[in-house]
Tab-separated table of C-alpha atoms in Angstrom:
chain	number	residue	atom	x	y	z
A	1	GLN	CA	0.000	0.000	0.000
A	2	LYS	CA	1.335	3.413	-0.993
A	3	GLU	CA	1.798	6.066	1.706
A	4	VAL	CA	-0.341	8.486	-0.294
A	5	GLU	CA	-3.351	7.370	-2.308
A	6	GLN	CA	-4.897	9.515	-5.029
A	7	ASP	CA	-7.485	8.535	-7.611
A	8	PRO	CA	-5.835	9.058	-11.009
A	9	GLY	CA	-9.161	9.803	-12.715
A	10	PRO	CA	-9.399	11.025	-15.393
A	11	LEU	CA	-11.897	13.683	-14.405
A	12	SER	CA	-13.777	15.656	-17.051
A	13	VAL	CA	-15.978	18.626	-16.114
A	14	PRO	CA	-17.699	21.452	-18.012
A	15	GLU	CA	-16.322	24.967	-17.743
A	16	GLY	CA	-17.581	26.730	-14.637
A	17	ALA	CA	-18.017	23.541	-12.605
A	18	ILE	CA	-16.414	22.901	-9.222
A	19	VAL	CA	-13.572	20.405	-9.366
A	20	SER	CA	-13.070	18.284	-6.264
A	21	LEU	CA	-9.825	16.367	-5.769
A	22	ASN	CA	-8.682	14.376	-2.781
A	23	CYS	CA	-5.939	12.247	-1.291
A	24	THR	CA	-5.767	9.900	1.642
A	25	TYR	CA	-2.629	8.989	3.517
A	26	SER	CA	-1.525	6.365	6.000
A	27	ASN	CA	1.420	8.061	7.763
A	28	SER	CA	0.066	10.059	10.698
A	29	ALA	CA	3.441	11.850	10.968
A	30	PHE	CA	2.679	13.884	7.840
A	31	GLN	CA	2.225	17.517	8.875
A	32	TYR	CA	2.907	19.520	5.702
A	33	PHE	CA	0.508	19.209	2.794
A	34	MET	CA	0.841	20.560	-0.701
A	35	TRP	CA	-0.875	20.541	-4.050
A	36	TYR	CA	1.075	20.704	-7.286
A	37	ARG	CA	-0.247	21.295	-10.793
A	38	GLN	CA	1.453	19.679	-13.762
A	39	TYR	CA	0.674	20.641	-17.330
A	40	SER	CA	1.423	18.161	-20.095
A	41	ARG	CA	5.141	17.822	-20.815
A	42	LYS	CA	6.040	20.230	-17.994
A	43	GLY	CA	7.362	19.923	-14.463
A	44	PRO	CA	4.989	20.187	-11.496
A	45	GLU	CA	4.500	23.642	-9.982
A	46	LEU	CA	3.445	24.398	-6.425
A	47	LEU	CA	-0.166	25.505	-6.196
A	48	MET	CA	-0.897	25.611	-2.476
A	49	TYR	CA	0.552	24.443	0.813
A	50	THR	CA	-0.738	24.148	4.354
A	51	TYR	CA	0.486	22.692	7.608
A	52	SER	CA	-2.629	22.586	9.718
A	53	SER	CA	-6.090	21.126	9.665
A	54	GLY	CA	-8.806	23.316	8.210
A	55	ASN	CA	-9.251	25.330	5.055
A	56	LYS	CA	-6.932	27.581	3.112
A	57	GLU	CA	-8.192	29.684	0.252
A	58	ASP	CA	-6.306	31.290	-2.623
A	59	GLY	CA	-8.461	32.799	-5.341
A	60	ARG	CA	-10.495	30.027	-6.947
A	61	PHE	CA	-8.577	27.328	-5.073
A	62	THR	CA	-9.379	25.946	-1.611
A	63	ALA	CA	-7.291	23.350	0.175
A	64	GLN	CA	-8.739	21.347	3.049
A	65	VAL	CA	-6.928	19.135	5.512
A	66	ASP	CA	-8.565	16.708	7.919
A	67	LYS	CA	-5.788	15.110	9.920
A	68	SER	CA	-8.138	13.011	12.019
A	69	SER	CA	-9.342	11.268	8.855
A	70	LYS	CA	-5.965	11.474	7.092
A	71	TYR	CA	-7.704	13.125	4.161
A	72	ILE	CA	-6.900	16.223	2.129
A	73	SER	CA	-8.865	17.934	-0.611
A	74	LEU	CA	-8.458	20.577	-3.271
A	75	PHE	CA	-11.438	22.427	-4.702
A	76	ILE	CA	-11.320	24.524	-7.850
A	77	ARG	CA	-14.261	26.913	-8.247
A	78	ASP	CA	-15.414	28.312	-11.578
A	79	SER	CA	-13.105	25.957	-13.425
A	80	GLN	CA	-11.543	27.141	-16.680
A	81	PRO	CA	-10.093	25.197	-19.633
A	82	SER	CA	-6.684	26.508	-18.499
A	83	ASP	CA	-7.124	24.438	-15.305
A	84	SER	CA	-6.838	21.262	-17.388
A	85	ALA	CA	-3.787	19.540	-15.941
A	86	THR	CA	-2.696	16.776	-13.598
A	87	TYR	CA	-2.977	17.675	-9.914
A	88	LEU	CA	-0.660	15.975	-7.457
A	89	CYS	CA	-0.947	16.028	-3.710
A	90	ALA	CA	2.279	15.884	-1.711
A	91	MET	CA	3.137	15.711	1.955
A	92	SER	CA	6.069	15.504	4.332
A	93	VAL	CA	6.959	14.987	7.979
A	94	PRO	CA	8.521	17.843	10.008
A	95	ASN	CA	11.738	16.018	10.872
A	96	ASN	CA	12.281	14.922	7.291
A	97	ASP	CA	11.850	18.252	5.625
A	98	TYR	CA	13.720	17.376	2.487
A	99	LYS	CA	11.487	14.581	1.251
A	100	LEU	CA	8.076	14.898	-0.291
A	101	SER	CA	5.782	11.912	-0.767
A	102	PHE	CA	3.521	12.380	-3.768
A	103	GLY	CA	0.163	10.961	-4.749
A	104	ALA	CA	-0.208	9.473	-8.220
A	105	GLY	CA	-1.911	12.599	-9.575
A	106	THR	CA	-5.441	13.172	-10.908
A	107	THR	CA	-5.797	14.240	-14.536
A	108	VAL	CA	-8.457	16.920	-14.967
A	109	THR	CA	-9.976	18.159	-18.217
A	110	VAL	CA	-12.215	21.229	-18.199
A	111	ARG	CA	-14.386	21.299	-21.318
A	112	ALA	CA	-15.161	24.681	-22.894
B	1	ASP	CA	15.974	32.915	-17.264
B	2	THR	CA	14.970	29.320	-16.529
B	3	ALA	CA	15.102	28.661	-12.778
B	4	VAL	CA	15.811	24.914	-12.957
B	5	SER	CA	17.116	23.683	-16.284
B	6	GLN	CA	17.721	20.108	-17.324
B	7	THR	CA	19.505	18.754	-20.358
B	8	PRO	CA	18.724	16.940	-22.491
B	9	LYS	CA	14.914	17.208	-22.710
B	10	TYR	CA	14.663	13.954	-24.639
B	11	LEU	CA	16.967	10.961	-24.601
B	12	VAL	CA	16.495	7.807	-26.660
B	13	THR	CA	19.146	5.162	-26.181
B	14	GLN	CA	19.748	1.456	-26.428
B	15	MET	CA	19.815	-1.030	-23.587
B	16	GLY	CA	23.218	-1.360	-21.996
B	17	ASN	CA	24.360	2.176	-22.765
B	18	ASP	CA	25.532	4.705	-20.179
B	19	LYS	CA	23.976	8.176	-20.153
B	20	SER	CA	24.015	11.352	-18.084
B	21	ILE	CA	21.421	14.011	-17.357
B	22	LYS	CA	22.485	17.446	-16.169
B	23	CYS	CA	20.646	19.897	-13.944
B	24	GLU	CA	21.381	23.469	-12.965
B	25	GLN	CA	19.452	25.908	-10.773
B	26	ASN	CA	19.934	29.667	-10.543
B	27	LEU	CA	17.658	30.226	-7.553
B	28	GLY	CA	20.360	30.082	-4.906
B	29	HIS	CA	18.636	27.086	-3.299
B	30	ASP	CA	20.568	24.843	-0.947
B	31	THR	CA	18.856	21.559	-1.791
B	32	MET	CA	18.482	19.698	-5.072
B	33	TYR	CA	16.646	16.506	-5.940
B	34	TRP	CA	16.145	13.867	-8.565
B	35	TYR	CA	12.673	12.413	-8.957
B	36	LYS	CA	11.476	9.704	-11.328
B	37	GLN	CA	7.971	9.872	-12.828
B	38	ASP	CA	6.650	6.663	-14.311
B	39	SER	CA	4.068	6.240	-17.044
B	40	LYS	CA	1.259	6.486	-14.482
B	41	LYS	CA	2.488	9.933	-13.386
B	42	PHE	CA	3.706	8.661	-10.013
B	43	LEU	CA	6.627	10.783	-8.744
B	44	LYS	CA	9.179	9.012	-6.586
B	45	ILE	CA	12.234	10.562	-4.992
B	46	MET	CA	15.598	9.097	-5.909
B	47	PHE	CA	18.247	11.389	-4.420
B	48	SER	CA	18.607	14.646	-2.577
B	49	TYR	CA	21.667	16.818	-2.006
B	50	ASN	CA	21.972	19.655	0.475
B	51	ASN	CA	24.961	21.932	-0.070
B	52	LYS	CA	26.669	19.224	-2.151
B	53	GLU	CA	26.103	16.587	0.537
B	54	LEU	CA	23.961	13.515	-0.170
B	55	ILE	CA	21.075	13.461	2.319
B	56	ILE	CA	18.531	11.178	0.689
B	57	ASN	CA	19.351	8.010	-1.195
B	58	GLU	CA	16.216	5.985	-1.726
B	59	THR	CA	16.185	2.390	-2.866
B	60	VAL	CA	17.652	2.964	-6.282
B	61	PRO	CA	19.820	0.504	-8.258
B	62	ASN	CA	23.557	1.141	-8.004
B	63	ARG	CA	23.527	1.829	-11.718
B	64	PHE	CA	22.221	5.295	-10.836
B	65	SER	CA	24.838	7.657	-9.459
B	66	PRO	CA	24.240	11.317	-8.650
B	67	LYS	CA	26.968	13.890	-8.509
B	68	SER	CA	26.866	17.460	-7.216
B	69	PRO	CA	29.947	19.447	-8.211
B	70	ASP	CA	28.560	22.548	-6.498
B	71	LYS	CA	25.376	23.802	-4.872
B	72	ALA	CA	23.849	24.873	-8.199
B	73	HIS	CA	24.391	21.631	-10.105
B	74	LEU	CA	23.182	18.070	-9.690
B	75	ASN	CA	23.851	15.502	-12.377
B	76	LEU	CA	22.571	11.956	-12.746
B	77	HIS	CA	24.603	9.240	-14.405
B	78	ILE	CA	22.990	5.941	-15.346
B	79	ASN	CA	25.038	2.879	-16.245
B	80	SER	CA	23.895	-0.171	-18.211
B	81	LEU	CA	20.476	1.217	-19.062
B	82	GLU	CA	17.506	-1.150	-18.884
B	83	LEU	CA	14.058	-1.013	-20.482
B	84	GLY	CA	12.526	-0.353	-17.057
B	85	ASP	CA	14.533	2.854	-16.715
B	86	SER	CA	12.285	4.500	-19.315
B	87	ALA	CA	10.542	7.356	-17.515
B	88	VAL	CA	10.616	11.105	-17.084
B	89	TYR	CA	13.332	12.257	-14.703
B	90	PHE	CA	12.776	15.548	-12.922
B	91	CYS	CA	15.341	17.667	-11.210
B	92	ALA	CA	14.072	20.008	-8.496
B	93	SER	CA	15.430	22.437	-5.954
B	94	SER	CA	14.188	23.968	-2.703
B	95	PRO	CA	15.453	26.666	-0.334
B	96	GLY	CA	15.528	24.184	2.517
B	97	GLN	CA	12.310	23.062	4.057
B	98	VAL	CA	9.968	21.473	1.547
B	99	LEU	CA	7.096	23.432	3.023
B	100	TYR	CA	8.213	26.262	0.771
B	101	GLY	CA	7.883	23.988	-2.196
B	102	TYR	CA	10.102	22.554	-4.803
B	103	THR	CA	10.854	24.240	-8.100
B	104	PHE	CA	10.940	21.571	-10.757
B	105	GLY	CA	12.727	21.484	-14.061
B	106	SER	CA	10.772	20.573	-17.173
B	107	GLY	CA	11.976	16.969	-17.121
B	108	THR	CA	14.095	14.621	-19.206
B	109	ARG	CA	12.094	12.002	-21.077
B	110	LEU	CA	14.275	8.894	-21.235
B	111	THR	CA	13.336	6.067	-23.572
B	112	VAL	CA	15.393	2.901	-23.542
B	113	VAL	CA	14.933	0.670	-26.594
């Protein structure tokens, strides 16, 4: 069993819809949580990060962390065709700050 | 100016060959990484260097050898290439704690035939 589980999709939604992505994890030592976005043939880029339970909002993006359930989510409101990409969750433990454990990534297509 | 640059972008080679991938970052970051992304998009760490010192060495065949001549460069040499080595290899850097995020290069797509 992988440390971080993420449904690879693919997920296809119409423009303007809310995209909901999530990851579960097994290592309760994970304290830092991140979401990366990866466009086709490009490297991943950091979208959001958080280190506590609760919600964090940045424009159309909201990240949620529920440590008691070992579950994190990313919501994209008013989705645009430019949001079409693969979204990867990532997490790390505080005393191993150099290593990120990634989910498998969910491929999202937003249809115009 | 590209922050993290990798060369080459594409590499097609035969089984048994030896090849190298180079990475350079101009962000002034202390830590650099090599990650492997398989066909299912799963990213797995291979190596990490902090100020030229190896700090992470995951379970990777000995055929893979990283080398960091200075803080801004991290190269990956692969001996006796196998079909299973075909993947996209990403170099990344970070200022220290990963909480601040990695900056990834655009990847090297390696195909072993």
